[in-house]
Amino acid sequence: AEKLDTLHPLASLTRGQLLSASIPANLKFEPKDSLSLWDAMQGVVRRAKEGDAVKARAERLAELDPVKFFTENFQFVTRPEAVAYEKEVKGELVVWMADASMQNAATTALKQLGNKIVEGEGGEEADEDESVGSNHGPQAQVGKLFRLMCTLHRQDRLPAVVFNFDRGMCERVAFGFNEILQQAEEKAREEHSKTLKNTAKNAAQMEKFQKRMRDKVVSEKKEEERLQELAEMGESNPMDSVMSMDEVTFNSQFSFVQEGRSSNQDFERITESARKVMGEAHPLIQILRRGVGVHHSGLQNKYRMAVEMLFRCGFLRVVISTETLAYGINMPCRSVVFAGDHVSLDSIQYQQMSGRAGRRGLDVLGHVVFCDVPAHKMHRLVVAPVPRLRGHFPLSPTTLLRLLSYIDQVPNQRGVSAALASSLRSSALRPLCLPFVGAHNPALTRVLPPHSRVAIELLVRLGAVSSSGAPTPLATLADHLHAMDPCNLALLPLLTSGALHELCTPSDERNWAAVSDDLLVLLSLLFARHRLHPDRAADAKLQARCKGVVVLPKIQGRCRSVLEAYNRLVLSSAVSLAKAAAAKVPLSPSASLPVSSLEFQIQPPQLPKPGSLPQRLAEAAGSVEGSVCSPFAALSGSSERFKSVGELLGAARPELALHKSMVPVVEGVGWEAGQKGAALSAYAVDFFSHEQLRLVCGECGIGSGEAWKGLRTLQLILASLKSALTAVAPPEDVVLQAVTRLEQEFSAKFYSRLYR
């Protein structure tokens, strides 16, 4: 890793982009990249024969000569001037690509810039072996990254953020760096132990003499003798001048810490809270002293805050992180390293992560380094356009409930006048009447009132809202768990019906441990959902060998009947919503097929007779009662007697703006062993049983990162549920007691095993 290969942005341009004569708008150049492109195009024109089409562009390229282009101030080129020059050079290349007679010349210029894709020389097939051969295990990757960091350190390209989507790999890389530096330090300390000892001895003697001189009054002759003695002690032979050093200077050779940016006092002050919680001897604390930090969602907040503060003050020079540093945290750096490939590494993640490179006011340029990323993936990331973000406005019952709770709390706030409260209520209700997305989707403005009315009716029937529209105490519980929409509303009928109290009541046959297990199964169905692979769910031999449950047990008793009744209620409300919205949006007299775009007119059914395909499509589309189903769904004989939410959402017209979040059903309640694809994983139940995450991941077929996030989410939900029940239930309530016991036990196991 002594030499880093430079990648020109146009080296990733694809054949399709060449034929379409388009350069992605997010493909930015450095000034040297613009100059390299001009040099390549100038060379192609110079070598072209008389009569070639590209020869006619010589005059235009002469105008783009930097000496002529920057005529006003050639010695100092400003950034706007460099951007203008980049635009002109790109425009000239687009002219070449748009002209069929000059595409070969454009291809030649791109090949000079290192592009092997435009002619198929470096396709994805050729890079498969490269991506496989570059992976030699975690230890090899740690060594490669360490050599890369040393190279960036010598080239003055630190601080750097190393992105890897695997939390375990981030910690292995950091611990590997610490091990390499520690071994090198121990080896050097053995070789120079005598020099270090003599240096420390001389420093101690000099300090002793200086103290004696400060404490005693001596004669001038005596003072001259001692000064001469100190001078002789400070002198060293030529070999000692090379080898002699104090302890601080020696330790700095085996650390990425930048001298002078921050002191040890700053380090002790910033890491005080983290050291109290994690301990002074914790490996994650030790690596901080060498200028290396780790940042991911599995670490404690105090440690992550310490890493962020140490990085901003310049103490940390290398941080290994997952995607947690890509959004919302101010930690710019000089270099960004992508260490390894991952399915989550897409164009949005690349643009967000690479944007960390380059600190305003400190760095002229930022650097992006790819390490162990396949070449075809690297080229796709560089030239891939950023997807457009399309907004939508799914008015779920939980969103409406939170809005009603906000409106209800506004008058009770201290210092809020009646006029201000009225203004705040109007501002809160305005998006329901005139949503922002209504400008691009006018039909949404017409169907939004039925959406709101049906959602409020559902909340009233669930007991979250009174008949007057005021939130009830149960609304506090649903509001606390709003992040788990739509399953948060399913807790309300379980509480009001008494089914949850029956589940949480211990007896002679069921002690508190059994109550906790049954409660965890129910909460896993609602809040820790993970689809189990059908083959794994149907493999009885595999489940018999497993230590855990693997398949989430079915809900039994009153809880199951209550949830099934809740699903029927929600489905009935969703059908009413669809019909009310369809009455506001009339069916268009014409329709088209989604793939072939074949248009046909919708008309009342007629007697079957031979005719054209549009005539037969119109007969089938017009045979459906009402107007909820789309004409395309009507071709398959769909009716408005919907048996499931999926059938309703799949058959409804797009202009009705139905969304899954508007139908808060709980899936998997009535799962049976013979139903494929419906089984849920019991990873949370298994972890609570034996506390072995690696075993849980292997048996349930779930990734460690996904399992950790699910367990962390469930732990936070238990804490929120405990807080909400404490506010609305008496201390002797059995549900509150059961949730409190489960939260304490689950949090203790989670923090002891998975939370560093």
mmCIF file of N, CA and C in Angstrom, residues 446 605 723:
data_model
loop_
_atom_site.group_PDB
_atom_site.id
_atom_site.type_symbol
_atom_site.label_atom_id
_atom_site.label_comp_id
_atom_site.label_asym_id
_atom_site.label_seq_id
_atom_site.Cartn_x
_atom_site.Cartn_y
_atom_site.Cartn_z
ATOM 1 N N ARG A 446 -58.247 15.152 -2.527
ATOM 2 C CA ARG A 446 -59.647 14.739 -2.479
ATOM 3 C C ARG A 446 -59.862 13.519 -1.590
ATOM 4 N N PRO A 605 -70.772 -3.934 -19.015
ATOM 5 C CA PRO A 605 -70.627 -5.255 -19.622
ATOM 6 C C PRO A 605 -71.653 -5.486 -20.726
ATOM 7 N N SER A 723 -42.292 2.649 30.901
ATOM 8 C CA SER A 723 -42.532 4.053 31.232
ATOM 9 C C SER A 723 -43.981 4.449 30.978
#
